[in-house]
Short mmCIF file of C-alpha atoms in Angstrom, two decimals:
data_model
loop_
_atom_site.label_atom_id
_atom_site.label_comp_id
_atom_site.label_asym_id
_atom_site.label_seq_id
_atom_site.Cartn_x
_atom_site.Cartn_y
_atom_site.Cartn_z
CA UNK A 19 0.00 0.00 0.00
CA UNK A 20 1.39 3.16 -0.87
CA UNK A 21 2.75 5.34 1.96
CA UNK A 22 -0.15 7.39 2.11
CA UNK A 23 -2.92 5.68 1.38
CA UNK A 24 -3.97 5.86 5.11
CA UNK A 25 -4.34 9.59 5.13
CA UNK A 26 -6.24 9.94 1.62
CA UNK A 27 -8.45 7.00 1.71
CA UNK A 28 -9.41 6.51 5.14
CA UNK A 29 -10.82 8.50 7.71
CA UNK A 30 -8.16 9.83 10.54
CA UNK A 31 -7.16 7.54 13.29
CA UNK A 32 -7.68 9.60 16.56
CA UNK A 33 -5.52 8.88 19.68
CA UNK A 34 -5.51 9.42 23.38
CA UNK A 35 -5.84 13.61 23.56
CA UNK A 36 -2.34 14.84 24.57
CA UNK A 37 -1.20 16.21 28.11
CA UNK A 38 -1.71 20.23 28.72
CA UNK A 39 1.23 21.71 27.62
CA UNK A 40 3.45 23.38 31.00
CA UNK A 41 7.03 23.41 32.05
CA UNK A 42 6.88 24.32 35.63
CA UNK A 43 10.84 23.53 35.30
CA UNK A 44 13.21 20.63 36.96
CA UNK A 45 12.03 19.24 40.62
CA UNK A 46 8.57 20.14 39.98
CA UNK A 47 5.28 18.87 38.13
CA UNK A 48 7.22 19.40 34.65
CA UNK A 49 10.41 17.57 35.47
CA UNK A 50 12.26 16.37 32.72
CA UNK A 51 12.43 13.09 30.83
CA UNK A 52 13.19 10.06 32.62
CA UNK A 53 15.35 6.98 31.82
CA UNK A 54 13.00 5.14 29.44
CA UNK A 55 13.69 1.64 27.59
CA UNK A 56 10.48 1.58 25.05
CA UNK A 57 11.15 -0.90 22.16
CA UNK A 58 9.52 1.41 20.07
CA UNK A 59 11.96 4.48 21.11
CA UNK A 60 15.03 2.01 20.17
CA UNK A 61 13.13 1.86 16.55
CA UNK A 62 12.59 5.43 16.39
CA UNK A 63 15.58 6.60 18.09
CA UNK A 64 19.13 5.10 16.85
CA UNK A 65 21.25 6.41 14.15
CA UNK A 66 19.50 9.48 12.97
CA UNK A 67 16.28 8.45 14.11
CA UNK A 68 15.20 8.42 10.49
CA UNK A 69 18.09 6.87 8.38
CA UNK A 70 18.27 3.45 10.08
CA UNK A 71 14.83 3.80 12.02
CA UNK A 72 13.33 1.44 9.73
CA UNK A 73 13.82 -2.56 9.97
CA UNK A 74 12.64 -5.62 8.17
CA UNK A 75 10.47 -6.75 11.12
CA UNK A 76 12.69 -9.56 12.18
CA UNK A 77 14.99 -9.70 15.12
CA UNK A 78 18.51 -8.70 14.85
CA UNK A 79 21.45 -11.06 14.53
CA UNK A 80 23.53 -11.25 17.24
CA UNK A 81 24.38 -10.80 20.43
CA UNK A 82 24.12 -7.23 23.08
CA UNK A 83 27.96 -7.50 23.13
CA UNK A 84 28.87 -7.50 19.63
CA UNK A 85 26.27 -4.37 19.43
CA UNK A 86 27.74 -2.99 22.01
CA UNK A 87 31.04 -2.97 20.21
CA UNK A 88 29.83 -1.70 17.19
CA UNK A 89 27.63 1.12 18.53
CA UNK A 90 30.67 2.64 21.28
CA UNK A 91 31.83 5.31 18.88
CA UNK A 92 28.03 6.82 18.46
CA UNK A 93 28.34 9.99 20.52
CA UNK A 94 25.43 10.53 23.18
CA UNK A 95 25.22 13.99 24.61
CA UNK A 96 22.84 16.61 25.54
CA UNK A 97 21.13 18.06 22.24
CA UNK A 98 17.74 19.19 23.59
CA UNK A 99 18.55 21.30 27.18
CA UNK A 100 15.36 23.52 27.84
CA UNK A 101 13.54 22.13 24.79
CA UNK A 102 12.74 18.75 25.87
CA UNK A 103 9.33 17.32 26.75
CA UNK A 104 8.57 17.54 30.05
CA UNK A 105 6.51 14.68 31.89
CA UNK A 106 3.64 17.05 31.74
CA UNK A 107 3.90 16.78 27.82
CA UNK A 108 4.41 13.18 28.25
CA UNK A 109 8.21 13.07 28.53
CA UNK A 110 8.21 10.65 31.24
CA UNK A 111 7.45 7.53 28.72
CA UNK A 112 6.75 6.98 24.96
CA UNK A 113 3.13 5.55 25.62
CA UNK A 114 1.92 8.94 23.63
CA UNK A 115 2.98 10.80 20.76
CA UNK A 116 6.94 10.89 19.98
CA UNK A 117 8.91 13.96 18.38
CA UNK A 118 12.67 14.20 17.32
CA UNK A 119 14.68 17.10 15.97
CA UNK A 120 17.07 15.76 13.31
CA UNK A 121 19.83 18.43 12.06
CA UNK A 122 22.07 18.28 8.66
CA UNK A 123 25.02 19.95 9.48
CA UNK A 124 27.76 20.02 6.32
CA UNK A 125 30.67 20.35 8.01
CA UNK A 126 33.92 20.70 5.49
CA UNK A 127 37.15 20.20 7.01
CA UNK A 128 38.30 23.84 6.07
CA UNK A 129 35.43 25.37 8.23
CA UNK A 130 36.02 26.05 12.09
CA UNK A 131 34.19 23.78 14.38
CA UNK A 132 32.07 26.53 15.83
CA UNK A 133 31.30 28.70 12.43
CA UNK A 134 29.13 26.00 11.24
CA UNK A 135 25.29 26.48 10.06
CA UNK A 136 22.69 23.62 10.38
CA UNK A 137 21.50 23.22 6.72
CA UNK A 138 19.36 20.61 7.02
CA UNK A 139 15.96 20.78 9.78
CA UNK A 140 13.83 17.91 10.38
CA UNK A 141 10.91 17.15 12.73
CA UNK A 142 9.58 13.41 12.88
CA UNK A 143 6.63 12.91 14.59
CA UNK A 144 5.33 9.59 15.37
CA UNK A 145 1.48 9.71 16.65
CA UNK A 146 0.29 7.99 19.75
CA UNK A 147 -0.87 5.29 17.52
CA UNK A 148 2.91 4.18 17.01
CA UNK A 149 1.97 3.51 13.46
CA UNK A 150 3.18 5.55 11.13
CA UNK A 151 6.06 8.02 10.74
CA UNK A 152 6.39 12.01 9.24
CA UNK A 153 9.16 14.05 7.98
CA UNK A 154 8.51 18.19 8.13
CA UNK A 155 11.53 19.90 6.69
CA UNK A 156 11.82 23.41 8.31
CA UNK A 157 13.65 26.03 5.45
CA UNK A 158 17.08 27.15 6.46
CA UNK A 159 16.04 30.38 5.40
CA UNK A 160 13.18 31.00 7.82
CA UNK A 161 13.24 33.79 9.96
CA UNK A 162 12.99 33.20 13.17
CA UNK A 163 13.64 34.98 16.80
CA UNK A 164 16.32 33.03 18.91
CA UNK A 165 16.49 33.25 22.40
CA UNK A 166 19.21 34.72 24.44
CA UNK A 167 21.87 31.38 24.90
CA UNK A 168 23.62 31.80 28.54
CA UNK A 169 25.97 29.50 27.94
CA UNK A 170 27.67 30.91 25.08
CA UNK A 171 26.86 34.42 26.12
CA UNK A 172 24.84 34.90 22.92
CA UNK A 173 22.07 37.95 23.25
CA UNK A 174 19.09 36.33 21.60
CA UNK A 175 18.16 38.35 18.12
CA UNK A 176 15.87 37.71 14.97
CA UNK A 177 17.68 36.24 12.26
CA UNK A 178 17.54 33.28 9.55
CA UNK A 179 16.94 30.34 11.61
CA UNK A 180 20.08 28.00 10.63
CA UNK A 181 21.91 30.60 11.94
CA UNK A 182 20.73 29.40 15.48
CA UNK A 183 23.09 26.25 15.38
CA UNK A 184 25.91 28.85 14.68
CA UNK A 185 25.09 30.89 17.35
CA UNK A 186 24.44 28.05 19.95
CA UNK A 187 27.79 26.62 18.70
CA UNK A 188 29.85 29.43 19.17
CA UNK A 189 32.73 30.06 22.53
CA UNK A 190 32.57 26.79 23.20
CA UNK A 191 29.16 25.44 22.57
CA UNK A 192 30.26 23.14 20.34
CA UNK A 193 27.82 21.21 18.42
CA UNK A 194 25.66 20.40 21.74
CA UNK A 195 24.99 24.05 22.15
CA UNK A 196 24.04 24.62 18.61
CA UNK A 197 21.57 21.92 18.56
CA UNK A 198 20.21 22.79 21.92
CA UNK A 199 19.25 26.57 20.62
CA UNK A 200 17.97 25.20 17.91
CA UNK A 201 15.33 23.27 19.54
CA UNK A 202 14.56 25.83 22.05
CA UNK A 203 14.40 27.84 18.77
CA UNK A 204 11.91 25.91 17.04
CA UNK A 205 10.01 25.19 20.12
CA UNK A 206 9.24 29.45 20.49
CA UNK A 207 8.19 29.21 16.85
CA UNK A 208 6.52 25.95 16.92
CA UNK A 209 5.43 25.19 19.82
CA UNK A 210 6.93 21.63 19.27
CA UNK A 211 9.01 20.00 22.53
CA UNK A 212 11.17 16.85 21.41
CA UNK A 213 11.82 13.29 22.88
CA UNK A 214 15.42 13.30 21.11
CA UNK A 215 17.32 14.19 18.74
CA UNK A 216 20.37 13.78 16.28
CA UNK A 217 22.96 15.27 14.56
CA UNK A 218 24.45 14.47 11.96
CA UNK A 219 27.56 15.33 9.62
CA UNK A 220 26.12 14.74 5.89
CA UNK A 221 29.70 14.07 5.12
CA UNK A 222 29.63 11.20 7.02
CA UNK A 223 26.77 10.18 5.44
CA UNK A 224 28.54 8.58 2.60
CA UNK A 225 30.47 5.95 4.68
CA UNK A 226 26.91 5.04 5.94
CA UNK A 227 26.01 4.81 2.29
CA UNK A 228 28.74 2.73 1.15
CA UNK A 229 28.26 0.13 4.33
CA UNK A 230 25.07 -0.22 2.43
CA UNK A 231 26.44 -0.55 -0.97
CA UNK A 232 24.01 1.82 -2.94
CA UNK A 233 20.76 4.09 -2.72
CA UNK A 234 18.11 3.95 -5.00
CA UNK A 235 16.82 7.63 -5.49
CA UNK A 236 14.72 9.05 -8.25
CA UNK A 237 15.65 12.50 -8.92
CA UNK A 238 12.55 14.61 -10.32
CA UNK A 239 14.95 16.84 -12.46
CA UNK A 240 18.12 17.05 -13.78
CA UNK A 241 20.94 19.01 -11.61
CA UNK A 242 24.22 19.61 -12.30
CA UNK A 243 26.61 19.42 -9.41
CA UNK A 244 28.31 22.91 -8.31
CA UNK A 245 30.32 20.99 -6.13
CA UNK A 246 31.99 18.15 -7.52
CA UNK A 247 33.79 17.07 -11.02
CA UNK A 248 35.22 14.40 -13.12
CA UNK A 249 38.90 14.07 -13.72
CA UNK A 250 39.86 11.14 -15.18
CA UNK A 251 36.21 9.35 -14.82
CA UNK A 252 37.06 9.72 -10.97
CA UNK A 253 34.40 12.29 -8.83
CA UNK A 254 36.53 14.68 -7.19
CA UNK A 255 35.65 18.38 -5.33
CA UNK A 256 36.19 21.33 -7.76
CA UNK A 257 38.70 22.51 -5.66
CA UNK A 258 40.78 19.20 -5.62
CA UNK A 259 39.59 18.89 -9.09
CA UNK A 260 41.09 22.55 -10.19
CA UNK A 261 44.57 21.63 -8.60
CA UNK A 262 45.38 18.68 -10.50
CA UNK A 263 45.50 21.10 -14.03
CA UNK A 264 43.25 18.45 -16.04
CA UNK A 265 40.11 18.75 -18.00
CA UNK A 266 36.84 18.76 -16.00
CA UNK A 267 33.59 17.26 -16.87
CA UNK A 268 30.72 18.40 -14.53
CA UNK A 269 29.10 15.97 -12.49
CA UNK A 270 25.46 15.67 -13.67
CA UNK A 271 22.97 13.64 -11.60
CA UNK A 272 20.23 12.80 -14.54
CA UNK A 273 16.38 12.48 -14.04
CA UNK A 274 15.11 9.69 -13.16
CA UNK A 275 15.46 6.16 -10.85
CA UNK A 276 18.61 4.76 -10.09
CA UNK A 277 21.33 3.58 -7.73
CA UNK A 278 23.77 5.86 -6.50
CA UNK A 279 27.43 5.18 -4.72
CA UNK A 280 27.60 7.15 -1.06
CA UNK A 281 29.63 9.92 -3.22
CA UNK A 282 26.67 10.90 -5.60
CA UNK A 283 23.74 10.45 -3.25
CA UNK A 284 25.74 12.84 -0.94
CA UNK A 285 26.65 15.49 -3.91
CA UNK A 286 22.63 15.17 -4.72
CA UNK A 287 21.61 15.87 -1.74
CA UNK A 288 23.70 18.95 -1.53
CA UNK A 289 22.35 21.06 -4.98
CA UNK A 290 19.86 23.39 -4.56
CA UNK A 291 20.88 26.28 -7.14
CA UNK A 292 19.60 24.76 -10.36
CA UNK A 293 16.55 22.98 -8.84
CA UNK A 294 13.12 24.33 -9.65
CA UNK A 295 12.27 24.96 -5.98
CA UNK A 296 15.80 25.85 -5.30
CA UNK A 297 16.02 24.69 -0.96
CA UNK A 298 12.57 23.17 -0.92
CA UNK A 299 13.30 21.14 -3.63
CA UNK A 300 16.38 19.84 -1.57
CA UNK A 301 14.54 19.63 1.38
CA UNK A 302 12.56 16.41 -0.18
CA UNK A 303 15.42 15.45 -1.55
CA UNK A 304 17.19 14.96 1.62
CA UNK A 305 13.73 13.31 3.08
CA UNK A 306 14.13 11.19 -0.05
CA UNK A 307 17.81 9.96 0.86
CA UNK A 308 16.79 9.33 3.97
CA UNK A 309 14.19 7.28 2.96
CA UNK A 310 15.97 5.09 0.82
CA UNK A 311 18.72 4.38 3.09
CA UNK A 312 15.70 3.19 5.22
CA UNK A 313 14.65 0.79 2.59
CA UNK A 314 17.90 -0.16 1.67
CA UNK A 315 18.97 -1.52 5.01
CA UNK A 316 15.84 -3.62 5.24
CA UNK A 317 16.54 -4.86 1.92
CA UNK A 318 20.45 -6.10 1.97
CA UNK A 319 20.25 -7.71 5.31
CA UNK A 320 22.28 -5.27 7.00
CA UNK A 321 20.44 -5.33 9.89
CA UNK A 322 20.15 -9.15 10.70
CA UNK A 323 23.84 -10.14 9.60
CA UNK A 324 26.34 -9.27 12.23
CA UNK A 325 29.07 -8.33 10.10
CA UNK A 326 26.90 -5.91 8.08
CA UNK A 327 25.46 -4.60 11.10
CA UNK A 328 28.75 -4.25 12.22
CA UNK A 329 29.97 -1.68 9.66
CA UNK A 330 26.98 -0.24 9.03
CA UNK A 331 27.30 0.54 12.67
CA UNK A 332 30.56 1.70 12.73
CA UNK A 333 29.86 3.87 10.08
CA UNK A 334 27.08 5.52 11.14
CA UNK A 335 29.25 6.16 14.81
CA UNK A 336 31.13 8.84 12.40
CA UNK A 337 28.45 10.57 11.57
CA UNK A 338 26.23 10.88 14.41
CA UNK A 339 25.78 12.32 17.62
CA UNK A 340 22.18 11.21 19.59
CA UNK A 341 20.18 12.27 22.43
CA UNK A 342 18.69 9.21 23.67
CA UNK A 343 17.33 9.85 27.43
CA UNK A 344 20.53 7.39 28.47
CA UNK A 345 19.39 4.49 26.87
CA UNK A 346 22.43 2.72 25.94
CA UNK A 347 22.57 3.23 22.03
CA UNK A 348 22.92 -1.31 21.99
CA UNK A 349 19.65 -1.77 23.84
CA UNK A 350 17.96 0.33 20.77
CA UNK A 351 19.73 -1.26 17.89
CA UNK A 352 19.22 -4.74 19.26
CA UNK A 353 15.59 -4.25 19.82
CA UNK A 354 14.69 -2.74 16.59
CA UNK A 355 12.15 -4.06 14.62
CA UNK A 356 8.51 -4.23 13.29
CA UNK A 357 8.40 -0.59 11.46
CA UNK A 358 9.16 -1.13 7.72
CA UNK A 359 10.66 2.47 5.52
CA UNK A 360 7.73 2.79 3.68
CA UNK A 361 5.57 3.87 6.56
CA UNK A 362 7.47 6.92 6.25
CA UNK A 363 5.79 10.16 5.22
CA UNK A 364 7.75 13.17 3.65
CA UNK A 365 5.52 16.19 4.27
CA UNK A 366 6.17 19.66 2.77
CA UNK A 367 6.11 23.10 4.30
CA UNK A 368 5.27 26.06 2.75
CA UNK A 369 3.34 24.55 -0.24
CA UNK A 370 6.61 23.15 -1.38
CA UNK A 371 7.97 26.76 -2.08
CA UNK A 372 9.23 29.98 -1.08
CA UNK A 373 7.30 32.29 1.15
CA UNK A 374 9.23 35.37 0.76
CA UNK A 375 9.32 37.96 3.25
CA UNK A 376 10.97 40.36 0.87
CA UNK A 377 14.12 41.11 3.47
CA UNK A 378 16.00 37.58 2.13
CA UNK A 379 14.37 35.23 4.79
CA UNK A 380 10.75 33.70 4.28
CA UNK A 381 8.17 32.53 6.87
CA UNK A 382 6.41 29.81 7.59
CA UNK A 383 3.04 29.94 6.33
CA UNK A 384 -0.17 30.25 8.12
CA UNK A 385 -0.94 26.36 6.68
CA UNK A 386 2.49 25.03 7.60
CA UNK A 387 1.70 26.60 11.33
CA UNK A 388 -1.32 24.91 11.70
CA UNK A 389 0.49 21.68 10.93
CA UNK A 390 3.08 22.26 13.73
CA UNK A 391 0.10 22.70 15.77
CA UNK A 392 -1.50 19.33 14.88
CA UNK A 393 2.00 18.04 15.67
CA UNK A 394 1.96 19.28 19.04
CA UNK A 395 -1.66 18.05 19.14
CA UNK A 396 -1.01 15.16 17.85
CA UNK A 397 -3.55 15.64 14.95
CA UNK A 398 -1.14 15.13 12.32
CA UNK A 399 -3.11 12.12 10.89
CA UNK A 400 -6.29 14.10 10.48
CA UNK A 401 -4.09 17.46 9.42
CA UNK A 402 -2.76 15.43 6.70
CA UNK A 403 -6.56 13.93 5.66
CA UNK A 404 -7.60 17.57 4.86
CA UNK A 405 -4.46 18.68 3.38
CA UNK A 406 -3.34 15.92 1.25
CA UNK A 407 -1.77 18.44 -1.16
CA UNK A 408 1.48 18.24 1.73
CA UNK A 409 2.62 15.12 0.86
CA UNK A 410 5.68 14.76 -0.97
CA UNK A 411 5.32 13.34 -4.24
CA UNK A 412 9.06 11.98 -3.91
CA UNK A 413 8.62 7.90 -3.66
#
């Protein structure tokens, strides 16, 4: 059954009506998150939440100790500080609906740790029914107010909203402070608290890739790549590809289905200038990649033979830092199961396309509020029934 076949063809599952939103801060009725060892949260919640969330629906080969191996170079910190759901919200267990903040963040090894932008903005929202799963891309470009950050000394100002990560990252945040003003940036805008969250560095991305051998995407347009070139039939940066004093032929990722190495599905990811929709068009393309590495690891065994789990693992510990309320990152991989990738639906915000503001940022639009709000009702299921014309058309 296609993926959303639910939403258009059947009337809206309803769920248990969600806690009254209040933070009445740490030691009191809205005390944080607890220590919590769901199943369901070790689906939802290990390597990127989205990228590996999705298994074949049979157990994992293997033992806790071999995953435990594999998984001790994932990094687990704090990403969500002030941001996180509070028991109040239903932070104190996963029995209602589940949210996690999922940040891009190209990194190049030129670029300072702490002068990097998070490019890529994902919310995934799984409903109290535990059913199904959503993708909401937030645009970099959105302009957003971000609160005053202690801990780096940052003021608070109104600015485009990747620039939040920067800010939060800044003397001595590090990548834990970025991600922890962005979430407490996109709650104020939102009204959205998280579960958990990830990080990751698309450049690791392609190791992940490779571990799986190949993506199937289906680009809806021709692109060619500002960022990479052939020399020599061999992919290479522009810059690297400049210095060796050779002939260049672009890199041109052609319309159409097909499998792609970790190299190209990264570089496709990456393009916006020549796409139609410019960043909204590589906002589903991201959801798309992220998608099909979903598949793809249900489909090549990866995640019930122990030596493919094993590098895929690995991998994936290069590229990803996680927030997952303690749990140790094994007890999630080794319990994963029963959610297949196709039960994943990419949603669009802003119609799909720009909602200028005329001062080079945009904002969200009243329709793309409305669906944050069914988020934080968790009404997303019934949102979507009335406003089918948000579903991705990316497969």
């Amino acid at each position: 059954m296609p993926v959303h076949s639910p939403s258009l063809l059947e009337p809206p599952r309803t769920s248990a009506a969600p806690p009254t939103l209040k933070n009445d801060g740490p030691g009191k009725s809205g005390k944080k998150r607890t220590r919590r060892r769901d199943p369901l949260w070790a689906r939802l919640t290990v390597i990127f939440g989205a990228a590996l969330m999705m298994t074949s629906g049979v157990a994992i080969v293997g033992s806790k100790a071999l995953i435990s191996q594999a998984t001790g170079s994932i990094s687990q910190r704090n990403l969500l500080g002030d941001a996180s759901k509070t028991s109040a919200e239903g932070g104190a267990d996963l029995k209602g609906p589940i949210d996690m903040l999922l940040l891009g963040v190209d990194a190049r090894e030129r670029w300072a740790a702490d002068d990097v932008r998070a490019d890529s903005i994902i919310v995934l929202h799984i409903p109290a029914t535990h059913d199904q799963a959503y993708l909401i891309s937030i645009p970099r470009d959105t302009e957003a107010r971000i609160p005053a950050f202690e801990k780096t000394g940052y003021p608070g100002g109104v600015g485009k909203i990747n620039g939040a990560f920067q800010a939060g990252a800044q003397n001595g945040g590090g990548w834990e402070g970025g991600a922890q003003l962005m979430a407490q940036t996109i709650k104020g805008m939102t009204g959205v608290s998280f579960d958990g969250a990830a990080i990751i560095n698309f450049g690791g991305f392609k190791n992940v890739i490779d571990a799986l051998g190949s993506v199937r995407i289906c680009p809806k347009q021709e692109v060619t790549s500002i960022h990479m070139s052939y020399v020599d039939g061999k992919p290479m940066w522009n810059a690297d590809a400049k210095k060796t004093g050779k002939s260049r032929t672009p890199v041109v990722h052609k319309k159409g289905c097909q499998e792609m190495e970790g190299w190209a599905a990264l570089d496709f990811s990456r393009q916006r200038y020549g796409l139609k929709n410019s960043d909204y068009d590589r906002q589903q393309n991201q959801q798309q990649l992220i998608k099909a590495m979903a598949k793809k690891a249900t489909q090549n065994g990866s995640l019930t033979n122990p030596v493919k789990l094993n590098a895929l693992i690995k991998a994936a510990g290069k590229a990803f830092i996680l927030d997952t309320g303690g749990v140790p990152v094994e007890d999630f991989v080794f319990t994963m199961r029963g959610v297949t990738g196709n039960e994943l639906i990419m949603l669009k915000t802003n119609g799909g396309t720009y909602n200028a503001k005329g001062n080079g940022t945009e904002a969200l639009s009243e329709q793309t509020l409305d669906m944050f709000q069914a988020v934080r009702k968790d009404k997303l299921a019934e949102f979507v029934f009335y406003n089918p014309e948000v579903i991705s058309s990316r497969k």
